[in-house]
Structures are given as structure tokens and as C-alpha cells.
mmCIF file of C-alpha atoms in Angstrom:
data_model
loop_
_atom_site.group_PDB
_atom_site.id
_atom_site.type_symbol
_atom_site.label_atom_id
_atom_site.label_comp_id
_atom_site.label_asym_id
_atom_site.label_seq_id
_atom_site.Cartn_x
_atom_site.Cartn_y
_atom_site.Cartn_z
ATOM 1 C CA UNK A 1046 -26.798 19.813 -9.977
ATOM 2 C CA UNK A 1047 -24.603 17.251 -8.428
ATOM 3 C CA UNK A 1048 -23.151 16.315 -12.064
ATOM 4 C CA UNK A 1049 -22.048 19.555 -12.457
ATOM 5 C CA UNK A 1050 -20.458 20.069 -9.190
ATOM 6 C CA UNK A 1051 -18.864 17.191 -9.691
ATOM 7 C CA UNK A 1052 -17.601 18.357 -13.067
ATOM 8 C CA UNK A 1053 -16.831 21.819 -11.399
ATOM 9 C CA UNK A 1054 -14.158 19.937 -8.738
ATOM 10 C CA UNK A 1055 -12.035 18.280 -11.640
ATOM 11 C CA UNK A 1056 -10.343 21.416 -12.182
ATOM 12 C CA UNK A 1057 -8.430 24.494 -10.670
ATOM 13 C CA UNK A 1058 -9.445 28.004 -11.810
ATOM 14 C CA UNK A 1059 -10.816 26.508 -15.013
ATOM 15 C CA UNK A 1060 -11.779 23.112 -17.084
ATOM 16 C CA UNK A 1061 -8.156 23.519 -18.663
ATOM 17 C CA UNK A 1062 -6.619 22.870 -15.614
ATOM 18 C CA UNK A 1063 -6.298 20.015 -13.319
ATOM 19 C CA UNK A 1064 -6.588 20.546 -9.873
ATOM 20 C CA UNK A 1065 -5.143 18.542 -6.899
ATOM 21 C CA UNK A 1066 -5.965 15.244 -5.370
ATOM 22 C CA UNK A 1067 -7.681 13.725 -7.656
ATOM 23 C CA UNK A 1068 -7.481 9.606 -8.135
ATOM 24 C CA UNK A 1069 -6.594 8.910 -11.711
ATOM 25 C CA UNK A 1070 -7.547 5.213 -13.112
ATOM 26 C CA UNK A 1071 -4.892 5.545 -15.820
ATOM 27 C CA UNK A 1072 -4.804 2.099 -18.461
ATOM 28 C CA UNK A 1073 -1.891 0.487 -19.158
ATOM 29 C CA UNK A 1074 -1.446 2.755 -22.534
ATOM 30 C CA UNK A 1075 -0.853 5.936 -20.583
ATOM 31 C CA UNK A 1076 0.816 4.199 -18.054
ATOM 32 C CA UNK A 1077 3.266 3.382 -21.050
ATOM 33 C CA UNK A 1078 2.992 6.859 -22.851
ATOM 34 C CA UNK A 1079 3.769 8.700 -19.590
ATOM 35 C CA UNK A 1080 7.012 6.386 -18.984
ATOM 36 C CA UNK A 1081 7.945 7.383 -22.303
ATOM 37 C CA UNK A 1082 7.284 11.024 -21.703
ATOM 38 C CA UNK A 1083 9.688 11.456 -18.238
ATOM 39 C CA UNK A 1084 12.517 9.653 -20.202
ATOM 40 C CA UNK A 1085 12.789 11.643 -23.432
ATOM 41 C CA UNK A 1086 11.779 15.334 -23.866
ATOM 42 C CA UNK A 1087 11.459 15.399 -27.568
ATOM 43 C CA UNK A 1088 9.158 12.623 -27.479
ATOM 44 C CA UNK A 1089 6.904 14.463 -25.156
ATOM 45 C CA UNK A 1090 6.719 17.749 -26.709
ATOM 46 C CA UNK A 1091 6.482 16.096 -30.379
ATOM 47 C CA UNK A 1092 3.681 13.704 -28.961
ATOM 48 C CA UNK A 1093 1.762 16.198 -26.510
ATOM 49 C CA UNK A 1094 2.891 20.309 -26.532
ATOM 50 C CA UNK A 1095 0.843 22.399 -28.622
ATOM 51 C CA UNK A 1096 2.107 25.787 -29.836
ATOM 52 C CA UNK A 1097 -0.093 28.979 -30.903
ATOM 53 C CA UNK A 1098 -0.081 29.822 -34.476
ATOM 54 C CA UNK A 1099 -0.743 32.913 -35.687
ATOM 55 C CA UNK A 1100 -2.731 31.613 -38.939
ATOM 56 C CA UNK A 1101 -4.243 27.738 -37.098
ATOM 57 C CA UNK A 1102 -4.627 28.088 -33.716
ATOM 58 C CA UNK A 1103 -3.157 25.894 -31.321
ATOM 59 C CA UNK A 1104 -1.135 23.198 -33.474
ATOM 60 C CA UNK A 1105 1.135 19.863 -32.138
ATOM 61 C CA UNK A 1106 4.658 21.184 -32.117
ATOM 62 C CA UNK A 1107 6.521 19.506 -34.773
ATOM 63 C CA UNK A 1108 10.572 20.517 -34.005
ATOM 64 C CA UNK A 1109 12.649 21.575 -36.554
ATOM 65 C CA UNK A 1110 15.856 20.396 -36.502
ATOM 66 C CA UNK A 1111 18.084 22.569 -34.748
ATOM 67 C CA UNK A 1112 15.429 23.067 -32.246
ATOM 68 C CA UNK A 1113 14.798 19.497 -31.414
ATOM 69 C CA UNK A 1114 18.966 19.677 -31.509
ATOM 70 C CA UNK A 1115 18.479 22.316 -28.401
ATOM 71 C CA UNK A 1116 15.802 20.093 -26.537
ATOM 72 C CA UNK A 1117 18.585 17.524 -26.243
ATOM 73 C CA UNK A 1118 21.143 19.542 -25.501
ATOM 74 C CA UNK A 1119 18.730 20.904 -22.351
ATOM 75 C CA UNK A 1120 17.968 18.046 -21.534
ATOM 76 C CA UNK A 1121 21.649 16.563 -21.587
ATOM 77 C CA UNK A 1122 23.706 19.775 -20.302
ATOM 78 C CA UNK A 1123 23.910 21.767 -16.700
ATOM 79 C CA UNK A 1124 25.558 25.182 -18.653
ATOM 80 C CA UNK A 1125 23.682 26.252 -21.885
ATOM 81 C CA UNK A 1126 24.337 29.600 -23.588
ATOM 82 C CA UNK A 1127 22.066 29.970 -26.392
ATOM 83 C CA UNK A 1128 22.927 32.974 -29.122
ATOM 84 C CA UNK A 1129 19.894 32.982 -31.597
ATOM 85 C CA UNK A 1130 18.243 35.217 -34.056
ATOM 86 C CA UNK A 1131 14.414 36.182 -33.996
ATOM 87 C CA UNK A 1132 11.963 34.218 -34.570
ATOM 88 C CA UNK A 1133 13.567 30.988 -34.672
ATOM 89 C CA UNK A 1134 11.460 29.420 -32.314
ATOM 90 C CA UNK A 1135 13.430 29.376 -29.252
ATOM 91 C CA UNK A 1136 11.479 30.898 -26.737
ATOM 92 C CA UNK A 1137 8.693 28.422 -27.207
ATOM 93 C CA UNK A 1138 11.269 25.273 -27.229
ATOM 94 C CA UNK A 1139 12.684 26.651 -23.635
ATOM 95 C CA UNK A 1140 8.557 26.766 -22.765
ATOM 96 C CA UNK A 1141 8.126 23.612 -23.770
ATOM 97 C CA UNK A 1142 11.600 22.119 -22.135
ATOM 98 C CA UNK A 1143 10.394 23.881 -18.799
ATOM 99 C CA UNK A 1144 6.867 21.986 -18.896
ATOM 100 C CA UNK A 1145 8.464 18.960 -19.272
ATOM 101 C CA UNK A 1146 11.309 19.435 -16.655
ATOM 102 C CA UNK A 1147 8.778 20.582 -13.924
ATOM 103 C CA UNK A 1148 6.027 17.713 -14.963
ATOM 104 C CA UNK A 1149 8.853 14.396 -14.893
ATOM 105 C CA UNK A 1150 11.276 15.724 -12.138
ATOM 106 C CA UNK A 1151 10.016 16.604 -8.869
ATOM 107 C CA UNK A 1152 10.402 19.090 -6.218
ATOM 108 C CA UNK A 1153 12.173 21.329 -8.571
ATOM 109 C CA UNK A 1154 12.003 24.941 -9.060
ATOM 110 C CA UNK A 1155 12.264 26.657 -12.445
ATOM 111 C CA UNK A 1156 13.457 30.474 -12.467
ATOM 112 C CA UNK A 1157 13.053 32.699 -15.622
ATOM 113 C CA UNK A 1158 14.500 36.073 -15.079
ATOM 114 C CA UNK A 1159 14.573 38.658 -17.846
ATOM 115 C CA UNK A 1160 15.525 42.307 -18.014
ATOM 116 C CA UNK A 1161 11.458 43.259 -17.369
ATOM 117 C CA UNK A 1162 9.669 40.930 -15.093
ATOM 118 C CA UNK A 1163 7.043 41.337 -18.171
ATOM 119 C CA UNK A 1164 9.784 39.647 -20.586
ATOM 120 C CA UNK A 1165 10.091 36.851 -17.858
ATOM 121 C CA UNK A 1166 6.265 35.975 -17.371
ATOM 122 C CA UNK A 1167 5.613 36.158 -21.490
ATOM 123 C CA UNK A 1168 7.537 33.073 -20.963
ATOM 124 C CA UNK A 1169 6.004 31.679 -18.117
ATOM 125 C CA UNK A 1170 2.684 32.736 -20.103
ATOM 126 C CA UNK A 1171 3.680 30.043 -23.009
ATOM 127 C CA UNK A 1172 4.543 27.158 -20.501
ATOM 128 C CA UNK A 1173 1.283 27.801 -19.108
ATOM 129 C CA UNK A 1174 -0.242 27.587 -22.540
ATOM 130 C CA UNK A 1175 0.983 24.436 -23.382
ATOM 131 C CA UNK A 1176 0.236 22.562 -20.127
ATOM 132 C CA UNK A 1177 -3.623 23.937 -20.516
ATOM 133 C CA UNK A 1178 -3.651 21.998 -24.294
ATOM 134 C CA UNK A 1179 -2.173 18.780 -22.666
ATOM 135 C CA UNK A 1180 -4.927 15.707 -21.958
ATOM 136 C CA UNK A 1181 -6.318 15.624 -18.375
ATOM 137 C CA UNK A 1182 -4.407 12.411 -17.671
ATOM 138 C CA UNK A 1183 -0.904 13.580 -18.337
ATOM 139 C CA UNK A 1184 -1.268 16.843 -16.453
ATOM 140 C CA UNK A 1185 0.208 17.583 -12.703
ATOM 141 C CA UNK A 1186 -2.373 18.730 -10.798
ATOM 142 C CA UNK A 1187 -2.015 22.699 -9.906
ATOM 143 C CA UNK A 1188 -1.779 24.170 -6.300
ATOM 144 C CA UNK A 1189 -0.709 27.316 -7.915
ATOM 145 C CA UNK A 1190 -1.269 29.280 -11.059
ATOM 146 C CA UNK A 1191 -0.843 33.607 -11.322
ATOM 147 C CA UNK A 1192 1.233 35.516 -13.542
ATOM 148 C CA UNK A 1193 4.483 35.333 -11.602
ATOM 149 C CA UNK A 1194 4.026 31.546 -10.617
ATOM 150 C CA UNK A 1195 2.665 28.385 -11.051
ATOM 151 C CA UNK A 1196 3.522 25.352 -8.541
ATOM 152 C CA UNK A 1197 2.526 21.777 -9.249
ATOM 153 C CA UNK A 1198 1.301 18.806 -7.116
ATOM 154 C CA UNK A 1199 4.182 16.920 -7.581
ATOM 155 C CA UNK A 1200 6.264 20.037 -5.304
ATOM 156 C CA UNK A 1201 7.621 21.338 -8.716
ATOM 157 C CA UNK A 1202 7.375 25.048 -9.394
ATOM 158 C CA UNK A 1203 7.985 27.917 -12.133
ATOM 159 C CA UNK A 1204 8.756 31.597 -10.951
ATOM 160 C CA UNK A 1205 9.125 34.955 -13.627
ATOM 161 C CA UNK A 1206 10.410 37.839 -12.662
ATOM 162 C CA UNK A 1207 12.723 40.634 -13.245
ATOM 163 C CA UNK A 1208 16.833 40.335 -12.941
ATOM 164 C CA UNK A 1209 17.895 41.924 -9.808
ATOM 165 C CA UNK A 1210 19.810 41.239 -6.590
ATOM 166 C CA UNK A 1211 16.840 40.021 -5.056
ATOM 167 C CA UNK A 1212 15.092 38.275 -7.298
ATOM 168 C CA UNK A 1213 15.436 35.049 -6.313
ATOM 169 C CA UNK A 1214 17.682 35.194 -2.759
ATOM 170 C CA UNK A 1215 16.370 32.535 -0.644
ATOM 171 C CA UNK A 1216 15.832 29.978 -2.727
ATOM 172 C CA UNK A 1217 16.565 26.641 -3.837
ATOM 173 C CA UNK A 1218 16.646 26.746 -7.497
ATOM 174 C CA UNK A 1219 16.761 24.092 -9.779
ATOM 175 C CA UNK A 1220 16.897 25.641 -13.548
ATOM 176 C CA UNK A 1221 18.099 28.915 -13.922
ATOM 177 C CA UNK A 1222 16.786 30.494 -17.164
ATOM 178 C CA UNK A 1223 18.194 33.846 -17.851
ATOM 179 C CA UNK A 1224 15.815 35.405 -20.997
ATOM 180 C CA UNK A 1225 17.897 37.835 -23.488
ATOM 181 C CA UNK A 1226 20.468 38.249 -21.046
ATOM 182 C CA UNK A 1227 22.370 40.768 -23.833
ATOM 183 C CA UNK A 1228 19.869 42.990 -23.142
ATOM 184 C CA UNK A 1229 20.503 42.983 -19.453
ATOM 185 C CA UNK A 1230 22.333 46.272 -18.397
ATOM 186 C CA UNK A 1231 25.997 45.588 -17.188
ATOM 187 C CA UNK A 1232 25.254 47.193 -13.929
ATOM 188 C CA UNK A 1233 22.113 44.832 -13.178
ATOM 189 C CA UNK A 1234 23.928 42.034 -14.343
ATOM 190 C CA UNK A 1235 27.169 42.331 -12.131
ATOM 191 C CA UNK A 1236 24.763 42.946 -9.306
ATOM 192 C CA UNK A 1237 22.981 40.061 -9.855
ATOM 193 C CA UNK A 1238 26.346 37.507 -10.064
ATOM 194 C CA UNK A 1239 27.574 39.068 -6.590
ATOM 195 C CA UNK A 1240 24.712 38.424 -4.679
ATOM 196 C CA UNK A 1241 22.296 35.656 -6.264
ATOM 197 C CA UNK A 1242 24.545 33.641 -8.646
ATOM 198 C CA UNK A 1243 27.419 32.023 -6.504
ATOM 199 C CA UNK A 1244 24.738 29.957 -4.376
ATOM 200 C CA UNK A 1245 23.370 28.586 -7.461
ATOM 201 C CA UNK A 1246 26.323 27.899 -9.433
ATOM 202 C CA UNK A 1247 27.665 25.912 -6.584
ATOM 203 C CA UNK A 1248 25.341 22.909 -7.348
ATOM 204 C CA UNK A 1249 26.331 20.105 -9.499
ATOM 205 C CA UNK A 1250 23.015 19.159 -10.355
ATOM 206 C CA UNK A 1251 21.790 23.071 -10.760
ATOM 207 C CA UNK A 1252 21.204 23.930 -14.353
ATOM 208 C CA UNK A 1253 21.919 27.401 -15.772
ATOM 209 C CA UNK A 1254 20.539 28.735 -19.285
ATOM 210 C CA UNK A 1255 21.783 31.929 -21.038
ATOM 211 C CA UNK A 1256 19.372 32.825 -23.918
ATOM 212 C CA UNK A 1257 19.647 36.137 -25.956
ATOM 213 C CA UNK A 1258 19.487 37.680 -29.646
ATOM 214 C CA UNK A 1259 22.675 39.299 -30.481
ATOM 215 C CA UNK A 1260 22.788 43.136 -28.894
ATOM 216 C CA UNK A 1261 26.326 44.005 -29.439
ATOM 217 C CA UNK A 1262 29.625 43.478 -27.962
ATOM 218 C CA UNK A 1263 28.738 43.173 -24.461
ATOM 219 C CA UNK A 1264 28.741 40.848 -21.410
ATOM 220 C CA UNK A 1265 26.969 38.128 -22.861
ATOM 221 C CA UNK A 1266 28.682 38.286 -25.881
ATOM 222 C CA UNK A 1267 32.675 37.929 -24.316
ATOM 223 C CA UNK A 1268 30.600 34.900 -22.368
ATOM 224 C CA UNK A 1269 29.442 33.613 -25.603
ATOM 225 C CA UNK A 1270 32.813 33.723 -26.815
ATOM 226 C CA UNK A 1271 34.529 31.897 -23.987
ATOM 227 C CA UNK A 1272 32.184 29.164 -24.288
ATOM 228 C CA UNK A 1273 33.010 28.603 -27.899
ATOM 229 C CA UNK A 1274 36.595 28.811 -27.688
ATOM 230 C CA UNK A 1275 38.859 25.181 -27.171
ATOM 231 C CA UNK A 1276 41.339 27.837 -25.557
ATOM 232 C CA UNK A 1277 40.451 26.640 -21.638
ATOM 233 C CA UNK A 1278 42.759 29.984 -20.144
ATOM 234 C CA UNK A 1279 40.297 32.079 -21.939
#
């Protein structure tokens, strides 16, 4: 009986998941392997994040080129606007990008806002995912974990939820992740600029990601455009 309390206080919610406060005796080799981790992104996912497939289960996430390409330029960049097709993997490289921005860099708050708070916590859902396939050792210990949330030892946090005006008022965010933003009805999306955007955007450190498959000639489109062109006036 005292085994398997013991066993049963290793872990929040369930054995996937590390809980709080506990005293790690980590060797030198993950000493090493997690100073590797915080510096370099792709290293970590390629190394540690596991991805659901359809045909093998949970598999290590081997980046394709372009996507390892994106990582970097996450990693690297405060403004990203990502237009994408389908099913080219780029919902699960944001997931993994968000575990390891939350996990190396704390006291930082991740917000992923989508059209349907549903769209918004599907991606939450894979960050959560991946950080339940990690080993014990390189996890952050969890204070909080629900489907609109989850909030880390280390004061980090990740918050889904629908695009509105009052989504995310109040708060200090770090990442702003905007999910298939074309699909985001003008009206919401002028709404949400006026009141939530300007207190964000006035950070230097703040990062903002547009990411969206292609739905027409719209707001995020004429952004889209304006970020491609070498025409600054436009």
C-alpha cells in the first residue's frame, strides 16, 4: 500500500503527467539533453515530441523540411503569417513549437484563439498530447490541465478559446496564436483588433502568429499580401 501511494503522488490527474514539487535527481546526461532542448526547438521536437498517426500510433516526429523551416522561423520571428494548404502538417508543428516555448521560457502565456473555441482547444488538445509522450524527467510539472487550459510549474501557461472582444482582455500574453484566421468573420475580426489587439501588439518581445488555409480574398488574405510585398507603403 505505501508503494503505491507513493507511485500514485508522482503524477497529476494521471501516470502521464507530472505533477508539482517533486525533487528530480537528474544525471549529468539529461542535465546536458535538457540544455540542448531550451536552446534549439528542432532539436527538441526531433529528439522528444511524438505525433499521432493514423496507421502507428504515437511516432517521434521526424520534420519535413519546410516544416522544420517554420520551427525556426517561430522560433526566430515576433510576426509570423503562415498561408498553408491541408494537411501539411502545420497544426501539429505550431503544437509542438507551443510545448517547447511554454516548457524552456518561463512565466509565459500562450493564447490560441480560433473562430470556434472547439477549433482553438483541438490545438491545445495536440500540445497536450505530446507533453503526455515526453519522459518524466523532461516534463514541467502541471498545476493545471482542462480543456481550455493547462498551466505549468515553471508559471508558464496555454489558454484556447474562441476569437472575440473578450477573449483574452486582461491579460499578459506572451504568444498570440490566431488558428485559420481566414475563416474568422470580418466583423469578429475588426472587433477583436479594437479592443484586444493594440495591448498586445505594443510589446517588443510579444509574439503574434497568423495561421490559415486559403478561404478567399478576404482580411487575412490583403494581410498576407502586405507581408509578402518589398513595397513598405503597402
Amino acid at each position: 500500500m505505501a508503494n503505491l501511494i507513493g507511485k500514485i503522488k508522482d503524477f497529476y490527474l494521471n501516470p502521464k503527467i507530472k505533477r508539482t514539487n517533486l525533487q528530480e535527481n537528474y544525471t549529468k546526461e539529461e542535465i546536458e539533453e535538457y540544455l540542448k532542448c531550451s536552446e534549439d526547438p528542432v532539436y527538441f521536437i526531433e529528439k522528444y515530441v511524438k505525433i499521432n498517426s493514423l496507421d502507428h500510433g504515437f511516432i517521434p516526429f521526424k520534420l519535413r523540411g519546410y516544416q522544420e523551416d517554420l520551427i525556426k522561423v517561430y522560433h526566430k520571428e515576433n510576426r509570423v503569417i503562415l498561408l498553408s494548404p491541408r494537411q501539411s502538417g502545420k497544426t501539429i508543428s505550431t503544437a509542438a513549437f507551443i510545448l517547447w516555448y511554454v516548457f524552456f521560457n518561463p512565466d509565459k502565456t500562450v493564447a490560441i484563439l480560433a473562430n470556434k473555441a472547439e477549433q482553438a482547444r483541438d490545438l491545445l488538445r495536440k500540445v497536450k498530447e505530446a507533453y503526455e509522450m515526453l519522459p518524466k524527467w523532461l516534463q514541467q510539472g502541471v498545476k493545471v490541465w482542462n480543456v481550455g487550459s493547462i498551466k505549468l510549474e515553471n508559471g508558464s501557461m496555454v489558454i484556447a478559446s474562441s476569437t472575440s472582444s473578450t477573449a483574452i482582455r486582461g491579460r499578459s500574453i506572451s504568444t498570440l496564436i490566431i488558428d485559420e484566421r481566414a475563416f474568422i468573420p470580418q466583423n469578429l475580426w475588426d472587433s477583436f483588433l479594437s479592443s484586444v489587439y493594440p495591448t498586445i501588439s505594443s510589446s517588443k518581445t510579444s509574439r503574434v502568429i497568423y495561421v490559415s488555409t486559403f478561404n478567399g480574398l478576404n482580411h487575412f488574405f490583403q494581410d498576407w499580401q502586405k507581408a509578402n510585398s518589398s513595397d513598405p507603403s503597402v
